[in-house]
Coordinates of N, CA and C and ligand atoms in Angstrom, one line a residue:
M236 N -12.4 -31.3 13.0 CA -12.3 -30.0 13.5 C -11.8 -29.0 12.4
G237 N -10.8 -29.5 11.7 CA -10.2 -28.6 10.6 C -11.3 -28.3 9.5
L238 N -12.1 -29.4 9.2 CA -13.1 -29.2 8.1 C -14.2 -28.3 8.6
F239 N -14.6 -28.5 9.8 CA -15.7 -27.6 10.4 C -15.2 -26.1 10.4
L240 N -14.0 -25.9 10.8 CA -13.5 -24.5 10.8 C -13.4 -23.9 9.4
L241 N -13.0 -24.8 8.5 CA -12.8 -24.3 7.1 C -14.2 -23.9 6.5
I242 N -15.2 -24.8 6.8 CA -16.5 -24.5 6.2 C -17.0 -23.2 6.9
L243 N -16.8 -23.1 8.2 CA -17.2 -21.9 8.9 C -16.5 -20.6 8.4
H244 N -15.2 -20.7 8.1 CA -14.4 -19.6 7.6 C -14.9 -19.2 6.2
S245 N -15.3 -20.2 5.4 CA -15.8 -20.0 4.1 C -17.1 -19.3 4.1
W246 N -18.0 -19.7 5.0 CA -19.4 -19.1 5.0 C -19.3 -17.7 5.7
L247 N -18.5 -17.6 6.7 CA -18.4 -16.3 7.5 C -17.9 -15.2 6.6
R248 N -17.1 -15.5 5.5 CA -16.7 -14.5 4.6 C -17.8 -13.7 4.0
W249 N -19.0 -14.3 3.8 CA -20.1 -13.6 3.2 C -20.7 -12.7 4.2
L250 N -20.7 -13.1 5.5 CA -21.3 -12.2 6.5 C -20.4 -10.9 6.6
V251 N -19.1 -11.2 6.6 CA -18.1 -10.1 6.7 C -18.3 -9.1 5.6
I252 N -18.4 -9.6 4.4 CA -18.6 -8.8 3.2 C -19.9 -8.0 3.2
L253 N -21.0 -8.7 3.6 CA -22.3 -8.0 3.6 C -22.4 -6.9 4.7
L254 N -21.8 -7.2 5.9 CA -21.8 -6.2 6.9 C -20.9 -5.0 6.6
G255 N -19.7 -5.4 5.9 CA -18.8 -4.3 5.5 C -19.5 -3.4 4.4
L256 N -20.2 -4.0 3.5 CA -20.9 -3.2 2.5 C -22.0 -2.4 3.1
W257 N -22.7 -2.9 4.0 CA -23.8 -2.2 4.7 C -23.2 -1.0 5.4
A258 N -22.1 -1.2 6.2 CA -21.5 -0.1 7.0 C -20.9 1.0 6.0
W259 N -20.3 0.5 4.9 CA -19.7 1.5 4.0 C -20.7 2.3 3.2
I260 N -21.7 1.6 2.6 CA -22.7 2.2 1.8 C -23.5 3.2 2.6
S261 N -23.9 2.8 3.8 CA -24.8 3.7 4.5 C -24.0 5.0 5.0
A262 N -22.7 4.8 5.4 CA -21.9 5.9 5.7 C -21.7 6.8 4.5
F263 N -21.4 6.2 3.4 CA -21.1 7.0 2.2 C -22.3 7.8 1.7
R264 N -23.5 7.2 1.8 CA -24.7 7.9 1.4 C -25.0 9.1 2.2
H265 N -24.8 8.9 3.5 CA -25.1 10.1 4.5 C -24.0 11.1 4.4
L266 N -22.8 10.7 4.1 CA -21.7 11.7 4.0 C -22.0 12.6 2.8
L267 N -22.5 12.0 1.7 CA -22.9 12.8 0.6 C -24.1 13.6 0.8
G268 N -25.0 13.1 1.7 CA -26.4 13.7 1.8 C -26.5 14.5 3.1
D269 N -27.3 14.1 4.0 CA -27.6 14.9 5.2 C -26.5 15.0 6.3
K270 N -25.5 14.3 6.2 CA -24.3 14.3 7.1 C -24.7 13.9 8.5
Q271 N -25.8 13.1 8.6 CA -26.3 12.6 10.0 C -25.7 11.3 10.3
Y272 N -25.1 11.1 11.5 CA -24.6 9.8 11.9 C -25.7 9.2 12.8
L273 N -26.3 8.1 12.2 CA -27.5 7.5 12.8 C -27.2 6.2 13.6
P274 N -28.1 5.8 14.4 CA -27.9 4.5 15.2 C -27.5 3.3 14.2
A275 N -28.1 3.4 13.0 CA -27.8 2.3 12.0 C -26.3 2.3 11.6
H276 N -25.7 3.5 11.6 CA -24.3 3.5 11.3 C -23.4 2.9 12.4
R277 N -23.8 3.2 13.6 CA -23.1 2.6 14.8 C -23.2 1.1 14.8
R278 N -24.5 0.6 14.5 CA -24.8 -0.8 14.6 C -24.0 -1.5 13.4
S279 N -24.1 -1.0 12.2 CA -23.4 -1.7 11.1 C -21.9 -1.7 11.3
G280 N -21.3 -0.6 11.8 CA -19.9 -0.6 12.0 C -19.4 -1.5 13.1
L281 N -20.2 -1.6 14.1 CA -19.9 -2.5 15.2 C -20.0 -3.9 14.8
L282 N -21.1 -4.3 14.1 CA -21.3 -5.6 13.6 C -20.2 -6.0 12.6
F283 N -19.8 -5.1 11.7 CA -18.7 -5.4 10.8 C -17.4 -5.7 11.6
M284 N -17.1 -4.9 12.6 CA -15.9 -5.2 13.4 C -16.0 -6.5 14.1
I285 N -17.1 -6.8 14.7 CA -17.3 -8.1 15.4 C -17.1 -9.3 14.4
S286 N -17.7 -9.2 13.2 CA -17.6 -10.3 12.3 C -16.1 -10.4 11.9
C287 N -15.4 -9.3 11.8 CA -13.9 -9.5 11.4 C -13.2 -10.1 12.6
D288 N -13.6 -9.8 13.8 CA -12.9 -10.4 15.0 C -13.1 -11.9 15.0
V289 N -14.4 -12.3 14.7 CA -14.7 -13.8 14.7 C -13.9 -14.5 13.6
Q290 N -13.9 -13.8 12.4 CA -13.2 -14.4 11.2 C -11.7 -14.5 11.5
L291 N -11.2 -13.5 12.1 CA -9.7 -13.6 12.5 C -9.4 -14.7 13.4
L292 N -10.3 -14.9 14.4 CA -10.1 -16.0 15.4 C -10.2 -17.4 14.7
V293 N -11.2 -17.6 13.8 CA -11.3 -18.8 13.1 C -10.1 -19.0 12.2
G294 N -9.7 -17.9 11.5 CA -8.5 -18.0 10.6 C -7.3 -18.4 11.4
I295 N -7.0 -17.8 12.5 CA -5.8 -18.2 13.3 C -5.9 -19.7 13.7
L296 N -7.0 -20.1 14.1 CA -7.2 -21.6 14.5 C -6.8 -22.4 13.3
L297 N -7.4 -22.1 12.1 CA -7.2 -22.8 10.9 C -5.7 -22.8 10.5
Y298 N -5.1 -21.7 10.7 CA -3.6 -21.6 10.4 C -2.8 -22.6 11.1
F299 N -3.2 -22.9 12.3 CA -2.4 -24.0 13.1 C -3.0 -25.4 12.8
V300 N -4.3 -25.5 12.8 CA -4.9 -26.8 12.7 C -4.6 -27.4 11.3
D301 N -4.6 -26.6 10.3 CA -4.4 -27.1 8.9 C -2.9 -27.1 8.5
G302 N -2.1 -26.8 9.4 CA -0.6 -27.0 9.2 C 0.1 -25.9 8.4
W303 N -0.6 -24.8 8.2 CA 0.0 -23.7 7.4 C 1.2 -23.1 8.2
A304 N 1.0 -23.0 9.5 CA 2.0 -22.4 10.4 C 3.3 -23.1 10.3
S305 N 3.3 -24.4 10.1 CA 4.5 -25.2 10.1 C 5.3 -25.1 8.8
Q306 N 4.6 -24.5 7.8 CA 5.2 -24.3 6.5 C 6.4 -23.3 6.5
W307 N 6.5 -22.5 7.6 CA 7.6 -21.6 7.8 C 8.9 -22.3 7.9
H308 N 8.9 -23.6 8.3 CA 10.1 -24.4 8.4 C 10.8 -24.6 7.0
N309 N 10.0 -24.8 6.0 CA 10.6 -24.9 4.6 C 10.3 -23.6 3.9
F310 N 10.9 -22.6 4.4 CA 10.6 -21.2 3.9 C 10.8 -21.1 2.4
S311 N 11.9 -21.5 1.8 CA 12.2 -21.3 0.4 C 11.2 -22.1 -0.5
Q312 N 10.9 -23.3 0.0 CA 9.9 -24.1 -0.8 C 8.5 -23.5 -0.7
T313 N 8.2 -23.0 0.4 CA 6.9 -22.4 0.6 C 6.7 -21.2 -0.3
M314 N 7.8 -20.3 -0.3 CA 7.7 -19.1 -1.1 C 7.6 -19.4 -2.6
A315 N 8.2 -20.6 -3.0 CA 8.2 -21.0 -4.4 C 6.8 -21.5 -4.9
N316 N 6.0 -21.9 -3.9 CA 4.7 -22.5 -4.3 C 3.6 -21.5 -4.1
A317 N 2.8 -21.2 -5.1 CA 1.8 -20.1 -5.1 C 0.8 -20.3 -3.9
T318 N 0.3 -21.6 -3.9 CA -0.8 -21.9 -2.9 C -0.2 -21.8 -1.5
A319 N 1.0 -22.4 -1.2 CA 1.6 -22.4 0.1 C 1.9 -21.0 0.5
R320 N 2.5 -20.2 -0.4 CA 2.8 -18.8 -0.1 C 1.6 -18.0 0.3
F321 N 0.5 -18.2 -0.5 CA -0.7 -17.5 -0.3 C -1.3 -17.8 1.1
F322 N -1.4 -19.1 1.5 CA -2.1 -19.4 2.7 C -1.1 -19.3 3.9
T323 N 0.2 -19.3 3.7 CA 1.1 -19.1 4.8 C 1.4 -17.7 5.1
V324 N 1.4 -16.8 4.1 CA 1.8 -15.4 4.3 C 0.8 -14.4 3.8
E325 N 0.6 -14.4 2.5 CA -0.2 -13.3 1.8 C -1.6 -13.1 2.4
H326 N -2.4 -14.2 2.4 CA -3.7 -14.1 2.9 C -3.8 -13.5 4.3
E327 N -2.9 -14.0 5.2 CA -2.9 -13.6 6.6 C -2.4 -12.1 6.7
V328 N -1.4 -11.7 6.0 CA -0.9 -10.4 6.2 C -1.9 -9.3 5.8
M329 N -2.6 -9.6 4.6 CA -3.6 -8.7 4.1 C -4.8 -8.6 5.0
M330 N -5.2 -9.8 5.5 CA -6.4 -9.8 6.3 C -6.2 -9.2 7.7
I331 N -5.0 -9.4 8.2 CA -4.7 -8.8 9.5 C -4.6 -7.3 9.4
L332 N -4.0 -6.8 8.3 CA -4.0 -5.4 8.0 C -5.4 -4.8 7.9
A333 N -6.3 -5.6 7.2 CA -7.7 -5.1 7.1 C -8.3 -5.1 8.5
W334 N -8.1 -6.1 9.3 CA -8.6 -6.1 10.6 C -8.2 -4.9 11.5
I335 N -6.9 -4.6 11.4 CA -6.3 -3.4 12.1 C -7.0 -2.1 11.6
L336 N -7.2 -2.0 10.3 CA -7.9 -0.8 9.8 C -9.3 -0.7 10.3
V337 N -10.0 -1.8 10.4 CA -11.4 -1.7 10.9 C -11.4 -1.3 12.3
H338 N -10.4 -1.7 13.1 CA -10.3 -1.3 14.5 C -9.9 0.1 14.7
I339 N -8.9 0.6 13.9 CA -8.5 2.0 13.9 C -9.7 2.9 13.5
G340 N -10.4 2.5 12.5 CA -11.6 3.2 12.0 C -12.6 3.3 13.1
W341 N -12.9 2.2 13.7 CA -14.0 2.2 14.7 C -13.6 3.1 15.9
S342 N -12.3 3.0 16.3 CA -11.9 3.9 17.5 C -12.0 5.4 17.1
Q343 N -11.6 5.7 15.9 CA -11.7 7.1 15.4 C -13.2 7.5 15.4
V344 N -14.1 6.6 14.9 CA -15.5 7.0 14.9 C -16.0 7.3 16.3
K345 N -15.6 6.4 17.3 CA -16.0 6.6 18.6 C -15.5 7.8 19.3
K346 N -14.2 8.1 19.0 CA -13.6 9.3 19.6 C -14.2 10.6 19.1
S347 N -14.6 10.6 17.9 CA -15.0 11.9 17.3 C -16.4 12.3 17.8
S348 N -16.6 13.6 17.9 CA -18.0 14.1 18.4 C -18.7 14.7 17.2
D349 N -18.0 14.8 16.1 CA -18.6 15.4 14.9 C -19.1 14.4 13.9
A350 N -20.4 14.5 13.6 CA -21.1 13.5 12.8 C -20.4 13.3 11.4
S351 N -20.1 14.4 10.8 CA -19.5 14.3 9.5 C -18.1 13.6 9.5
R352 N -17.4 13.9 10.6 CA -16.1 13.2 10.7 C -16.3 11.7 11.0
K353 N -17.3 11.4 11.8 CA -17.6 10.0 12.0 C -17.9 9.2 10.7
L354 N -18.6 9.9 9.8 CA -19.0 9.3 8.6 C -17.8 9.2 7.7
S355 N -16.9 10.2 7.6 CA -15.8 10.2 6.7 C -14.8 9.1 7.2
R356 N -14.6 9.0 8.5 CA -13.7 7.9 9.0 C -14.2 6.5 8.7
S357 N -15.5 6.4 8.8 CA -16.1 5.1 8.4 C -15.9 4.8 6.9
V358 N -16.1 5.8 6.1 CA -15.9 5.6 4.7 C -14.5 5.2 4.3
I359 N -13.5 6.0 4.9 CA -12.1 5.7 4.6 C -11.6 4.4 5.1
F360 N -11.8 4.2 6.4 CA -11.2 3.0 7.0 C -11.9 1.7 6.6
F361 N -13.3 1.7 6.7 CA -14.0 0.5 6.3 C -13.9 0.3 4.8
G362 N -13.8 1.3 4.1 CA -13.6 1.1 2.6 C -12.3 0.5 2.2
I363 N -11.2 1.0 2.8 CA -9.9 0.4 2.5 C -9.9 -1.1 3.0
A364 N -10.4 -1.3 4.2 CA -10.4 -2.6 4.8 C -11.2 -3.6 3.9
L365 N -12.3 -3.2 3.5 CA -13.2 -4.0 2.6 C -12.5 -4.4 1.3
L366 N -11.8 -3.4 0.8 CA -11.1 -3.6 -0.5 C -10.0 -4.6 -0.3
L367 N -9.2 -4.5 0.8 CA -8.2 -5.5 1.1 C -8.8 -6.9 1.3
I368 N -9.9 -6.9 2.0 CA -10.5 -8.2 2.3 C -10.9 -8.9 0.9
L369 N -11.5 -8.1 0.0 CA -12.0 -8.6 -1.3 C -10.8 -9.1 -2.1
L370 N -9.6 -8.4 -2.0 CA -8.4 -8.7 -2.7 C -7.8 -10.0 -2.2
A371 N -7.9 -10.2 -0.9 CA -7.2 -11.3 -0.3 C -8.0 -12.6 -0.2
I372 N -9.2 -12.6 -0.7 CA -10.0 -13.8 -0.7 C -9.6 -14.7 -1.9
P373 N -9.4 -16.0 -1.6 CA -9.1 -16.9 -2.7 C -10.3 -17.3 -3.6
W374 N -10.8 -16.3 -4.4 CA -12.0 -16.5 -5.2 C -11.8 -17.6 -6.2
P375 N -12.9 -18.3 -6.6 CA -12.8 -19.4 -7.5 C -12.1 -19.1 -8.9
F376 N -12.1 -17.8 -9.3 CA -11.5 -17.4 -10.6 C -10.0 -17.0 -10.4
R377 N -9.5 -17.2 -9.2 CA -8.1 -16.8 -9.0 C -7.1 -17.9 -9.2
E378 N -5.8 -17.6 -9.2 CA -4.8 -18.7 -9.3 C -4.9 -19.7 -8.1
V379 N -5.0 -19.1 -6.9 CA -5.2 -19.9 -5.7 C -6.7 -19.8 -5.5
A380 N -7.4 -20.9 -6.0 CA -8.9 -20.8 -6.0 C -9.5 -21.7 -5.0
R381 N -10.6 -21.2 -4.3 CA -11.4 -21.9 -3.4 C -12.8 -21.7 -3.7
P382 N -13.8 -22.6 -3.3 CA -15.2 -22.5 -3.7 C -15.8 -21.2 -3.2
W383 N -16.9 -20.8 -3.9 CA -17.7 -19.7 -3.5 C -18.3 -19.9 -2.1
L384 N -18.7 -21.2 -1.8 CA -19.3 -21.5 -0.5 C -19.0 -23.0 -0.3
R385 N -18.1 -23.2 0.6 CA -17.7 -24.6 0.8 C -18.7 -25.4 1.6
T386 N -19.0 -26.7 1.1 CA -19.9 -27.6 1.8 C -19.2 -28.8 2.3
S387 N -18.0 -29.1 1.7 CA -17.3 -30.3 2.2 C -15.8 -30.1 2.0
Ligands
HEM1136 C1 -12.0 -10.9 7.0 C2 -11.0 -11.8 7.1 C3 -10.9 -13.1 6.3 C4 -11.7 -13.6 5.3 C5 -12.9 -12.9 4.6 C6 -11.2 -14.9 4.9 C7 -11.6 -15.7 3.9 C8 -11.1 -16.9 3.6 C9 -11.6 -17.8 2.6 C10 -12.8 -17.5 1.7 C11 -10.8 -18.9 2.6 C12 -11.0 -20.2 1.7 C13 -11.9 -21.2 2.5 C14 -12.1 -22.4 1.7 O1 -11.1 -23.2 1.4 O2 -13.2 -22.7 1.3 C15 -9.8 -18.8 3.6 C16 -8.8 -19.7 3.8 C17 -8.0 -19.5 4.9 N1 -7.8 -18.5 5.7 FE1 -8.9 -16.8 5.7 N2 -10.1 -15.1 5.7 C18 -9.9 -14.0 6.6 C19 -9.0 -13.9 7.5 C20 -8.0 -14.8 7.9 C21 -7.0 -14.7 8.9 C22 -6.9 -13.4 9.7 C23 -6.3 -15.8 8.9 C24 -5.2 -16.2 9.8 C25 -4.6 -15.4 10.6 C26 -6.9 -16.7 7.9 C27 -6.4 -17.9 7.6 C28 -6.8 -18.7 6.6 C29 -6.3 -20.0 6.3 C30 -5.1 -20.7 7.1 C31 -7.0 -20.5 5.2 C32 -6.7 -21.8 4.5 C33 -7.4 -23.0 5.1 C34 -7.0 -24.2 4.4 O3 -7.4 -24.4 3.2 O4 -6.4 -25.1 5.0 N3 -7.9 -16.1 7.3 N4 -10.0 -17.5 4.2

């Protein structure tokens, strides 16, 4: 169960990034250009948000299944170890913050009736969320490193 979730979480990261880039780039291009909010903007924003929801759910399950949640019991030891600290606190805090930003952004986009404002809200909120996501991923070149695409 743990391994299946981990592989799923590792692969889903690419879907989240691709959908986030699609939502951000298309909103940015139209904000600079014709200022039209098109059905593709709605679709990409919605899919980005749904992919973040699914990734959050898998992440929460992993947090308990893989035992990271219980690391809070040895708090000082956990904080002293880079990997334990990253997967017990840092990764989760940044990703949950990103998830909140995506949701705030989406609700602002829905609330607004002005196309240009819809585009600017998408660019700001999805952009910051995407940046946080990219910063919180344990890329293979980082101190806490995980593979580009896990297969086992
Ligand atoms: C968009 C959001 C997220 C992305 C892109 C993401 C991405 C990743 C990646 C790439 C890994 C490494 C997987 C591997 O070892 O191959 C990972 C690990 C992990 N993530 Fe996330 N994550 C996200 C959100 C979350 C959230 C919200 C939680 C928990 C609340 C979470 C919990 C975990 C845990 C516990 C691990 C370590 C699993 C282990 O090695 O035992 N993630 N995440």
